[in-house]
PDB file of C-alpha atoms in Angstrom:
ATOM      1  CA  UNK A   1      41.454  68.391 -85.740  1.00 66.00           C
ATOM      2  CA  UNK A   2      40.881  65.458 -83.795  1.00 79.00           C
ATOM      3  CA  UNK A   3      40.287  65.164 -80.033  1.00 88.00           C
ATOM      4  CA  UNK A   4      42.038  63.578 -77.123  1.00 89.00           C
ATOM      5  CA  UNK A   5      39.079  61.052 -77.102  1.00 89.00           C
ATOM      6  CA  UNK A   6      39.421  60.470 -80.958  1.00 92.00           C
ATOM      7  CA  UNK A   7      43.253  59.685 -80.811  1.00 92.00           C
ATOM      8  CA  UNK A   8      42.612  57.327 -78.122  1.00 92.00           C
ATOM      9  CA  UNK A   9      40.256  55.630 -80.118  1.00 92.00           C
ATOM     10  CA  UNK A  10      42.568  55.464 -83.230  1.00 94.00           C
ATOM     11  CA  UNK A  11      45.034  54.225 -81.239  1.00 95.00           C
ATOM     12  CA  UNK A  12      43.010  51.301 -79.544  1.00 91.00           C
ATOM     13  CA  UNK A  13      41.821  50.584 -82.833  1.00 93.00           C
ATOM     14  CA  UNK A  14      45.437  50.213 -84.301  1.00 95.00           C
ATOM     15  CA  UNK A  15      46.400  48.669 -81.728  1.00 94.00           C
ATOM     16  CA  UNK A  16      44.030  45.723 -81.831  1.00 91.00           C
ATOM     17  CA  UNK A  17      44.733  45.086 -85.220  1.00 94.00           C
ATOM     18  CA  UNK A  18      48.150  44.686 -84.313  1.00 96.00           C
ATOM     19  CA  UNK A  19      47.460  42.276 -82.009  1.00 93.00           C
ATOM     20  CA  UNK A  20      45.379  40.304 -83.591  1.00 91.00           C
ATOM     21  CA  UNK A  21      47.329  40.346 -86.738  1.00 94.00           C
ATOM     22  CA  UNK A  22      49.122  37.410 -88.672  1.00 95.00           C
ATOM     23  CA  UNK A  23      52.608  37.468 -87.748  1.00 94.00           C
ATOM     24  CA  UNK A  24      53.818  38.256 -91.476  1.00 94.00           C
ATOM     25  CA  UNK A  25      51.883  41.365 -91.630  1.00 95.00           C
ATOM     26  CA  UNK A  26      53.015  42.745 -87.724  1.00 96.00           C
ATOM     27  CA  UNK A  27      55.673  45.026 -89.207  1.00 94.00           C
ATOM     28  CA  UNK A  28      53.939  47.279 -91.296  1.00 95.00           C
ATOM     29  CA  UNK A  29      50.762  47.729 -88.079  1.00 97.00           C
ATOM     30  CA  UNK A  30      53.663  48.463 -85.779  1.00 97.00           C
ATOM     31  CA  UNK A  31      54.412  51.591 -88.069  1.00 97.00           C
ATOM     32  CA  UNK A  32      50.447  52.640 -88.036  1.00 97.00           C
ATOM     33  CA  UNK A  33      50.316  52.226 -84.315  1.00 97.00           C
ATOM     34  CA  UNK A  34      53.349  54.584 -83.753  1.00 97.00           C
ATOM     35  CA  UNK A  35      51.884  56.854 -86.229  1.00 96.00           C
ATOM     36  CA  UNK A  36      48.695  57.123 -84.494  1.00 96.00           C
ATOM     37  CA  UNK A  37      50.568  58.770 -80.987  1.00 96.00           C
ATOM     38  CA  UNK A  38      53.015  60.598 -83.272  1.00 95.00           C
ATOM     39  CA  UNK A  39      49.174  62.152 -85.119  1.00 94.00           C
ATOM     40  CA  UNK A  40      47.776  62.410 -81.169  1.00 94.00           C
ATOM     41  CA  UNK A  41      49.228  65.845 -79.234  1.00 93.00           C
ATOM     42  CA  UNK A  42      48.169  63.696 -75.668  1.00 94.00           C
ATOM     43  CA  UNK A  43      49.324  60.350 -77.041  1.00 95.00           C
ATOM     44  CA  UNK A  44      52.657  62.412 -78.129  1.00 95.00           C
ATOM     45  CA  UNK A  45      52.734  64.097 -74.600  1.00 95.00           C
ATOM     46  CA  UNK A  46      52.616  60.903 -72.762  1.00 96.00           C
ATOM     47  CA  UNK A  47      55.079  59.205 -74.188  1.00 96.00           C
ATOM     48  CA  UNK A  48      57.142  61.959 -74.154  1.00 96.00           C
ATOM     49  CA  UNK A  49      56.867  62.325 -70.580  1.00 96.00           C
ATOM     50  CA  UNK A  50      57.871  58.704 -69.807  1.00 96.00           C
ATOM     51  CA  UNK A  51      61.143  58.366 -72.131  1.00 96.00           C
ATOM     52  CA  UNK A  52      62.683  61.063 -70.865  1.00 95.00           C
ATOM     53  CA  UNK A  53      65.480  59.924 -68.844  1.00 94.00           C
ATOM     54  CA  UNK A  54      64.103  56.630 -68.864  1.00 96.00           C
ATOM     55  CA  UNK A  55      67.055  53.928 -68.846  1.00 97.00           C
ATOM     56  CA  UNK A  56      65.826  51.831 -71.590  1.00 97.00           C
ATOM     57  CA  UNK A  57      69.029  49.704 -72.166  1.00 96.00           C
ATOM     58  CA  UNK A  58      68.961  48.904 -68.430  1.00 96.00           C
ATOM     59  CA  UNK A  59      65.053  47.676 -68.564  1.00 96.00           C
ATOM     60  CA  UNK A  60      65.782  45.593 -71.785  1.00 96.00           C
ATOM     61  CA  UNK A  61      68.587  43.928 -70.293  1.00 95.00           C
ATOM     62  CA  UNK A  62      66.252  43.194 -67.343  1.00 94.00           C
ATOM     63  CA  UNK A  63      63.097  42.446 -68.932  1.00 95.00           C
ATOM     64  CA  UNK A  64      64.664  40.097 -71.266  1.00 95.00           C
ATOM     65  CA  UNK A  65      66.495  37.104 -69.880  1.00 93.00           C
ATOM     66  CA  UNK A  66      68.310  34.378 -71.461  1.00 92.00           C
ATOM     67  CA  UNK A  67      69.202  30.761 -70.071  1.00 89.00           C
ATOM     68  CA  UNK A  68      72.148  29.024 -71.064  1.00 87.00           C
ATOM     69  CA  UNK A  69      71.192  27.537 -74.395  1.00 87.00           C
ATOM     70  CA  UNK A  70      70.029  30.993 -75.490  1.00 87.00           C
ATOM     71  CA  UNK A  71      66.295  30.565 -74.781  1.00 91.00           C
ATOM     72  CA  UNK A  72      64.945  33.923 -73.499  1.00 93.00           C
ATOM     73  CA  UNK A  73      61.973  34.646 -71.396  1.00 92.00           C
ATOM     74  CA  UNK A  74      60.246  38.121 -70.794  1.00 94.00           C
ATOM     75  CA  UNK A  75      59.076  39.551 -67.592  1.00 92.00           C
ATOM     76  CA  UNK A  76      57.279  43.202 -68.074  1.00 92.00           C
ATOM     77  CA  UNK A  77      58.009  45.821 -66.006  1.00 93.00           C
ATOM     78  CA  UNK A  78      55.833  46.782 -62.880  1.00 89.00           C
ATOM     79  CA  UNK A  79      55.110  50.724 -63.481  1.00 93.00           C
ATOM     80  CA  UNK A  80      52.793  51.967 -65.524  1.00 93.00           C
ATOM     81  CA  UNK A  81      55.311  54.366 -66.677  1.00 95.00           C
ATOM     82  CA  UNK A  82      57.756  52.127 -67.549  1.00 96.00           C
ATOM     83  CA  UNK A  83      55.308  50.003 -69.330  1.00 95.00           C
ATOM     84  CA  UNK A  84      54.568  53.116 -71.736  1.00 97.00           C
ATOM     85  CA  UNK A  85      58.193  53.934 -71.872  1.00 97.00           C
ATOM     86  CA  UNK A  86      59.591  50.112 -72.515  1.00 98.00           C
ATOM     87  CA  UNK A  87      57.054  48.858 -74.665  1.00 98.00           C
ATOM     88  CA  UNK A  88      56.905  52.116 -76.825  1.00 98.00           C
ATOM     89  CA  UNK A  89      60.842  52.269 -77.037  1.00 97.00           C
ATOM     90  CA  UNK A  90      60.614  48.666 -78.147  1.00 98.00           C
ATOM     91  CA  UNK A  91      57.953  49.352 -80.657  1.00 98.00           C
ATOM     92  CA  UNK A  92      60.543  51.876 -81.711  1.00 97.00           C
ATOM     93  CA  UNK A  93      63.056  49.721 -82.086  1.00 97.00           C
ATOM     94  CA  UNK A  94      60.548  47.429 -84.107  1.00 97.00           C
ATOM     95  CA  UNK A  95      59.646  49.555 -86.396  1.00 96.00           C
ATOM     96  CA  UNK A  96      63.610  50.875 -87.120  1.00 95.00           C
ATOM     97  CA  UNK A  97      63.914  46.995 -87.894  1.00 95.00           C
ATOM     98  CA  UNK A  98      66.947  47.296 -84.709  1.00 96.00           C
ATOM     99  CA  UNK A  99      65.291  44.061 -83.669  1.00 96.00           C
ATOM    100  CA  UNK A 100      63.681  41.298 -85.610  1.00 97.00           C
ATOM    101  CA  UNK A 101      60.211  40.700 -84.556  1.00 97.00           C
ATOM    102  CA  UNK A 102      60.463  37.195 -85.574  1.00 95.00           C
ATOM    103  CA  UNK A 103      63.545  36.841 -84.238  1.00 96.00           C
ATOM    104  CA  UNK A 104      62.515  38.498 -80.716  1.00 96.00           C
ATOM    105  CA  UNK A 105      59.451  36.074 -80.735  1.00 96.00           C
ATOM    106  CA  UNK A 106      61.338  33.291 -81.619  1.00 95.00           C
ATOM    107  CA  UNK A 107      63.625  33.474 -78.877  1.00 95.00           C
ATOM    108  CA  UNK A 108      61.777  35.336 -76.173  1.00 95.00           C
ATOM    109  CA  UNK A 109      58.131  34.005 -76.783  1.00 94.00           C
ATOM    110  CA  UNK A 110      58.695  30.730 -77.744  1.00 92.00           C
ATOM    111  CA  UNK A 111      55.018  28.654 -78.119  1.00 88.00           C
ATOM    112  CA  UNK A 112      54.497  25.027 -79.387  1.00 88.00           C
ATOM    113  CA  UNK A 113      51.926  26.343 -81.923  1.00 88.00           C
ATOM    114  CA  UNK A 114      54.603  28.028 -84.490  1.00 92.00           C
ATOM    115  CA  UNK A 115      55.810  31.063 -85.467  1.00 94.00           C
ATOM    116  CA  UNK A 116      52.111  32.204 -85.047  1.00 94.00           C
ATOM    117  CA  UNK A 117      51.811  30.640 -81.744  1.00 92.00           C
ATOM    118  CA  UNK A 118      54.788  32.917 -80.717  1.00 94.00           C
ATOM    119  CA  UNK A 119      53.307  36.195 -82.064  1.00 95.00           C
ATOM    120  CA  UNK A 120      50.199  35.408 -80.010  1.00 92.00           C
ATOM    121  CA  UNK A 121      52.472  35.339 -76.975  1.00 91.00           C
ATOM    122  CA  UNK A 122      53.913  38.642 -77.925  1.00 94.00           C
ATOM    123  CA  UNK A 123      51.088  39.825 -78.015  1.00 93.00           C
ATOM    124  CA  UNK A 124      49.804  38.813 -74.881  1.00 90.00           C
ATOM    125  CA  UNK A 125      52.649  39.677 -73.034  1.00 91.00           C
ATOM    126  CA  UNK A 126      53.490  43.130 -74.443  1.00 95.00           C
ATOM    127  CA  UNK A 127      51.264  44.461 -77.031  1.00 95.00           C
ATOM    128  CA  UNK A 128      47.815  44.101 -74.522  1.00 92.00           C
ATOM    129  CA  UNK A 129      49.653  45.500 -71.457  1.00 92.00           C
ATOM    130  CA  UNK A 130      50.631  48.231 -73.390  1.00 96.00           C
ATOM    131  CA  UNK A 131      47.463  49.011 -74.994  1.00 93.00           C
ATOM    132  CA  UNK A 132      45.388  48.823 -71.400  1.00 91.00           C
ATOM    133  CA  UNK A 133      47.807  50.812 -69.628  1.00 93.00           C
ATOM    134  CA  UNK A 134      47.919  53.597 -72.202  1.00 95.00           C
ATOM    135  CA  UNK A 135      44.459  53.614 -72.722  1.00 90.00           C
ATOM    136  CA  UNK A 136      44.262  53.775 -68.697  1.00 89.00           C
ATOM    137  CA  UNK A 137      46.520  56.429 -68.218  1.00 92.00           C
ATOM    138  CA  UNK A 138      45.012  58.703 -71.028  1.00 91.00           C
ATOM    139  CA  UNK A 139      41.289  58.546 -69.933  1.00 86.00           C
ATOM    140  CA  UNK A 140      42.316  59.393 -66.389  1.00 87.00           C
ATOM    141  CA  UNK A 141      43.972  62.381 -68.477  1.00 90.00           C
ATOM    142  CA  UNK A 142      40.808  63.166 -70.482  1.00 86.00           C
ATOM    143  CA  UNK A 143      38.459  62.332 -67.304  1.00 80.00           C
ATOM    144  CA  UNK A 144      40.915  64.837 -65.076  1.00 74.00           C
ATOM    145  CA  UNK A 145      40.587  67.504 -67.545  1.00 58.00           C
ATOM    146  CA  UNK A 146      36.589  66.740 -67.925  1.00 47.00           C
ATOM    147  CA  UNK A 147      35.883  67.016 -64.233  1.00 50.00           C
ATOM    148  CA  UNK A 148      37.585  69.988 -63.352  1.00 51.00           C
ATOM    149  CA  UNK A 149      35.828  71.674 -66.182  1.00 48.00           C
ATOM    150  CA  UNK A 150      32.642  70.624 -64.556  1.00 46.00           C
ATOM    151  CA  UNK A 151      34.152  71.600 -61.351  1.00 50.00           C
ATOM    152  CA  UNK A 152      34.492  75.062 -62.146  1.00 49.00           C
ATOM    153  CA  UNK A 153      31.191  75.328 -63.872  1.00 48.00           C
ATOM    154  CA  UNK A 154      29.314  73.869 -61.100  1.00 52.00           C
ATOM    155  CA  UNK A 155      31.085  76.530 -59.047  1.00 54.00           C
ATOM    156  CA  UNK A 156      29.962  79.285 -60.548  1.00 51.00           C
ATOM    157  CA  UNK A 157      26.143  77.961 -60.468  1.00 51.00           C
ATOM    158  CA  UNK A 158      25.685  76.462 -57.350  1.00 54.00           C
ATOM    159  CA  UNK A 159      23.576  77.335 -54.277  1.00 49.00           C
ATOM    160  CA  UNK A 160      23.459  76.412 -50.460  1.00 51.00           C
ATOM    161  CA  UNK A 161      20.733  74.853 -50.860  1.00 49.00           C
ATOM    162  CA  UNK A 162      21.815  72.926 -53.789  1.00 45.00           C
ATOM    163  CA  UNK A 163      24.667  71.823 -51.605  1.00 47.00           C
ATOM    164  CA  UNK A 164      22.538  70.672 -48.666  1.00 46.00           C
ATOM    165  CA  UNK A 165      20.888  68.655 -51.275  1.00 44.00           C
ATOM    166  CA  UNK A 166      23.253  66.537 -53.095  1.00 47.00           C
ATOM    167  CA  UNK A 167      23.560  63.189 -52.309  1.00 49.00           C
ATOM    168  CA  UNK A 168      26.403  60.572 -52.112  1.00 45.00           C
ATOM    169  CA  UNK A 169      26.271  57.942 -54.203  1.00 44.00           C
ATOM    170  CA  UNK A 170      27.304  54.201 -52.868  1.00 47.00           C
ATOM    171  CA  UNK A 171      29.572  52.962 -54.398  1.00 50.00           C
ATOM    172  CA  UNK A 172      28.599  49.109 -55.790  1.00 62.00           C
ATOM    173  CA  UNK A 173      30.757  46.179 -56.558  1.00 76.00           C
ATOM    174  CA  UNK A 174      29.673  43.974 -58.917  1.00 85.00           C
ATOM    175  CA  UNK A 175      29.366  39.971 -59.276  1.00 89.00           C
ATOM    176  CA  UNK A 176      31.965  40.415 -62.237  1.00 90.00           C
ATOM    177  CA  UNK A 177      34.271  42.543 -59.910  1.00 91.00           C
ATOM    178  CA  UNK A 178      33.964  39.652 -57.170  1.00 91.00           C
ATOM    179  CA  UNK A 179      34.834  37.278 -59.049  1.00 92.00           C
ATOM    180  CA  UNK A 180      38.029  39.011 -60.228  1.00 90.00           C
ATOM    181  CA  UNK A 181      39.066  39.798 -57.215  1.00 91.00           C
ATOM    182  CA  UNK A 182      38.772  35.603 -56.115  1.00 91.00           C
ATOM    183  CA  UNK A 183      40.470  34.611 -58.866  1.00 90.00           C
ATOM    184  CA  UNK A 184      43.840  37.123 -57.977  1.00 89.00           C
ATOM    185  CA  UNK A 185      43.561  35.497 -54.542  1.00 90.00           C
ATOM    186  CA  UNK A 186      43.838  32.244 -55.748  1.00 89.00           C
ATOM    187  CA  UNK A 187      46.957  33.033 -57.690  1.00 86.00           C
ATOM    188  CA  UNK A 188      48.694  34.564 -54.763  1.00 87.00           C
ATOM    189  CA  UNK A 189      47.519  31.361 -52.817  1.00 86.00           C
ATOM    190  CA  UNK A 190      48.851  29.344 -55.804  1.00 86.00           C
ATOM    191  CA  UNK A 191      51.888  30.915 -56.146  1.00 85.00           C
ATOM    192  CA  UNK A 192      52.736  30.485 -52.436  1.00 84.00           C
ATOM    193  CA  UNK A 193      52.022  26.745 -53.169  1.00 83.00           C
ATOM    194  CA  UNK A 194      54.155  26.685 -56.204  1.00 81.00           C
ATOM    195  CA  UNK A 195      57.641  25.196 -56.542  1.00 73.00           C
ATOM    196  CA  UNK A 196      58.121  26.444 -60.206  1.00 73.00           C
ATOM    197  CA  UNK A 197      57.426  30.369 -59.142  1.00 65.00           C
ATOM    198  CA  UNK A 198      57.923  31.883 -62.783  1.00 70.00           C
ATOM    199  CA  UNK A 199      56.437  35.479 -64.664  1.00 73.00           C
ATOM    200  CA  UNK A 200      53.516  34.076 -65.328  1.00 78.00           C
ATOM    201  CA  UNK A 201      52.289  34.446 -62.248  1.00 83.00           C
ATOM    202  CA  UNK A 202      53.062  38.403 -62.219  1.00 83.00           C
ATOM    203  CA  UNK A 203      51.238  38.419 -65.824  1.00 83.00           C
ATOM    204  CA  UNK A 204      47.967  37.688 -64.801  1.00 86.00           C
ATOM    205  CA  UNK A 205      48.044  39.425 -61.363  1.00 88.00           C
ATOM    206  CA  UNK A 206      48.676  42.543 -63.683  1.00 88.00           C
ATOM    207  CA  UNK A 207      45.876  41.348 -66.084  1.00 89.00           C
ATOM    208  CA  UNK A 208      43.353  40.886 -63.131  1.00 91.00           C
ATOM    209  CA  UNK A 209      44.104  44.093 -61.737  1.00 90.00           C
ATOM    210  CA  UNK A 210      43.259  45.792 -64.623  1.00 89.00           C
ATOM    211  CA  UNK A 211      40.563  43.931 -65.065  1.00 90.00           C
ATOM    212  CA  UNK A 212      38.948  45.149 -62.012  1.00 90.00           C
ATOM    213  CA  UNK A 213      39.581  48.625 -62.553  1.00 88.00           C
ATOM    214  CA  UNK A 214      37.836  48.280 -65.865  1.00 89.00           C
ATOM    215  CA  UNK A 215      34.852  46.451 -64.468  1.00 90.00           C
ATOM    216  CA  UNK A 216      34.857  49.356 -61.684  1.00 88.00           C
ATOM    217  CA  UNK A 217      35.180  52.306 -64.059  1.00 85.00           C
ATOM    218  CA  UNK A 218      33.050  50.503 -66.537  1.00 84.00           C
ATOM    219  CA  UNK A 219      35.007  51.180 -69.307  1.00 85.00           C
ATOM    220  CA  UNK A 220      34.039  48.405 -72.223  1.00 84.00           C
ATOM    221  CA  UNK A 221      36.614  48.341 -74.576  1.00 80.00           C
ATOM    222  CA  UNK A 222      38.830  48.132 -71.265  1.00 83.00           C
ATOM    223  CA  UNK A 223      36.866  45.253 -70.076  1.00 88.00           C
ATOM    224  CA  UNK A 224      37.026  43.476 -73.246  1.00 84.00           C
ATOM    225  CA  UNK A 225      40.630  43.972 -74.333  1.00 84.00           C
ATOM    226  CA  UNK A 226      41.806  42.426 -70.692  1.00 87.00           C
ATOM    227  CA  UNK A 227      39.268  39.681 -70.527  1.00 88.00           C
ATOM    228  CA  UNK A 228      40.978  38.996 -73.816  1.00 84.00           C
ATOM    229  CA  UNK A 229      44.379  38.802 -72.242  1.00 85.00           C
ATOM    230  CA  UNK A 230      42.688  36.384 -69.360  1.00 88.00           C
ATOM    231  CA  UNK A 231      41.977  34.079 -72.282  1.00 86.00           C
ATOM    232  CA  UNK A 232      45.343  34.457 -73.405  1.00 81.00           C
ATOM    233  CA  UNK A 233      47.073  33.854 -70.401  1.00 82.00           C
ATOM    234  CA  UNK A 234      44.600  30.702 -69.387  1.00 83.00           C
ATOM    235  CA  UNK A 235      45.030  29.239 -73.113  1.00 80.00           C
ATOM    236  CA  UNK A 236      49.235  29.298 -72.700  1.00 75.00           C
ATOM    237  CA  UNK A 237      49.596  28.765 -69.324  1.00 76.00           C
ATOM    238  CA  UNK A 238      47.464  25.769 -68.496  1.00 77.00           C
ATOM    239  CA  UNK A 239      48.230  25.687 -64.161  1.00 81.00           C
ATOM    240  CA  UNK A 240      45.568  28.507 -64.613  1.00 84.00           C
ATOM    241  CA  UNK A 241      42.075  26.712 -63.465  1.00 85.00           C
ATOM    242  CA  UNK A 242      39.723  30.186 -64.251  1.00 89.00           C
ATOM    243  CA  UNK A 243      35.967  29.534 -64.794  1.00 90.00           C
ATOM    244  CA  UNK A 244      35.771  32.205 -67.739  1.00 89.00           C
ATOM    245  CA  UNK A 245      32.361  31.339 -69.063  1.00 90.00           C
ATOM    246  CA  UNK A 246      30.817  32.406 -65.409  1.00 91.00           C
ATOM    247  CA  UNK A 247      33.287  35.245 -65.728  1.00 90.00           C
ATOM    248  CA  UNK A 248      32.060  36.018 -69.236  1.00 90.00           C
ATOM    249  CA  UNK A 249      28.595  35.674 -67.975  1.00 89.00           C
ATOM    250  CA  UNK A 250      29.015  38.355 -65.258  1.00 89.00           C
ATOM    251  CA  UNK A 251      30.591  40.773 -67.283  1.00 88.00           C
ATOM    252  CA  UNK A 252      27.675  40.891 -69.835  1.00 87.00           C
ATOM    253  CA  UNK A 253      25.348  41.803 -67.129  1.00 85.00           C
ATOM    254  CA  UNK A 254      28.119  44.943 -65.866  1.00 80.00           C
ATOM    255  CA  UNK A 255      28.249  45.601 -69.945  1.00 74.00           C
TER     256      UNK A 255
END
C-alpha cells in the first residue's frame, strides 16, 4: 500500500504529463490523473470533502463567460476549495466526454498559436492551478498529521531543562521571495493603471501567491510547477514586463 506522500507524488507526476501533453493525447491523461485520486484514500478524501454540496452548475456558469459572438473567456474561482471542487468536477466531466476538450479550448482558451496554442492555455489556466493547490492542500494534510506525531512524542520525552533550552528560529525571507512579492505589487499598481482590467490580472496574482508560499515552505516541485505557470502567463499575456531570468536566478540559490 502506498502512502499519502506516494499518492501525492503519482498524482503530480500525472498531472504534469497532462499538462505538458499534445493536445490529441489530453483525453486519455485526464483518465490517469482521475485514477490516481480515485487509487489515493487522502486524494479521494479531499475531493470528497469539497464536492459535497458544492454548486457546480452555478460555478460553471460563472467561471465560464461568453460574449456575443460566442467567444468565451475563463476566470477561476478564488477558494482553494472551489478550485479542487471545480476543476476536479470539470475533469469529470472531461473524462465522461460531457464536454469536448477541444471544443472547451476552442471556445474558452482561444490562442493565436492553434489548437495547441489553446491547450497550453488550458493548461495554464486550469490544469496548473489545480495541481498547486491540491498539492498545497495535501502536504499541509501530511505535514499536520507529521507534526502532531512529533508533538506527542516530544511530549512524552521532554525535560525542563530541555525546554529552557530550545531556541526560536528566525524566520528568513529570501532574495527569490522579494522579488515575488515586487512583482505582485506591480500588478496591483498596474492594474489600478489599467483601462482594459481583465482575468488575467487575477491569474497571476494567484500564481505569485503561490509562488511565495512555495519559495517560503521550500517545497521544489511547488516552486517549479508555478514558476512554470509565471512563464506561461508572461509568454500569453505580453502587458506582463517580469524579469524571469533574475527570478530564475534567485530561485536556484533557495533550491
Amino acid at each position: 500500500m502506498i502512502t499519502a506522500k506516494q499518492s501525492v507524488e503519482n498524482f503530480k507526476a500525472k498531472m504534469n504529463e497532462l499538462v505538458n501533453s499534445k493536445y490529441i493525447l489530453a483525453d486519455n491523461k485526464v483518465t490517469e490523473v482521475l485514477k490516481t485520486i480515485s487509487d489515493s484514500t487522502l486524494l479521494y478524501e479531499i475531493f470528497e470533502h469539497v464536492t459535497e454540496n458544492f454548486d457546480y452548475d452555478t460555478f460553471k456558469s460563472v467561471c465560464f463567460s461568453f460574449d456575443e459572438n460566442g467567444k468565451g473567456d475563463f476566470t477561476l474561482p478564488k477558494k482553494d476549495e472551489d478550485i479542487l471542487a471545480f476543476c476536479f468536477l470539470l475533469l469529470m466531466e472531461l473524462d465522461l466526454k460531457k464536454i469536448d476538450l477541444f471544443e472547451l479550448c476552442s471556445v474558452c482558451f482561444s490562442s493565436p498559436d492553434g489548437k495547441q496554442g489553446n491547450y497550453n492555455l488550458f493548461a495554464t489556466k486550469v490544469l496548473i492551478p489545480f495541481e498547486m493547490t491540491t498539492e498545497k492542500v495535501a502536504y499541509k494534510l501530511i505535514n499536520a498529521d507529521f507534526e502532531e506525531e512529533v508533538e506527542v512524542k516530544e511530549e512524552e520525552i521532554a525535560t525542563p531543562e530541555k525546554e529552557e533550552k530550545e531556541d526560536v528560529k528566525p524566520t528568513f525571507t529570501s532574495k527569490a521571495q522579494i522579488l515575488v512579492m515586487k512583482m505582485r505589487d506591480e500588478v496591483i499598481l498596474q492594474k489600478k493603471e489599467d483601462k482594459k482590467v481583465g482575468e488575467e490580472y487575477e491569474e497571476v496574482v494567484f500564481v505569485l501567491d503561490e509562488l511565495e508560499e512555495f519559495l517560503k515552505n521550500k517545497n521544489p516541485e511547488g516552486i517549479t510547477l508555478a514558476f512554470t505557470a509565471l512563464k506561461y502567463i508572461c509568454k500569453s499575456v505580453k502587458k506582463f514586463k517580469f524579469d524571469l531570468d533574475e527570478l530564475a536566478k534567485y530561485i536556484a540559490e533557495v533550491l
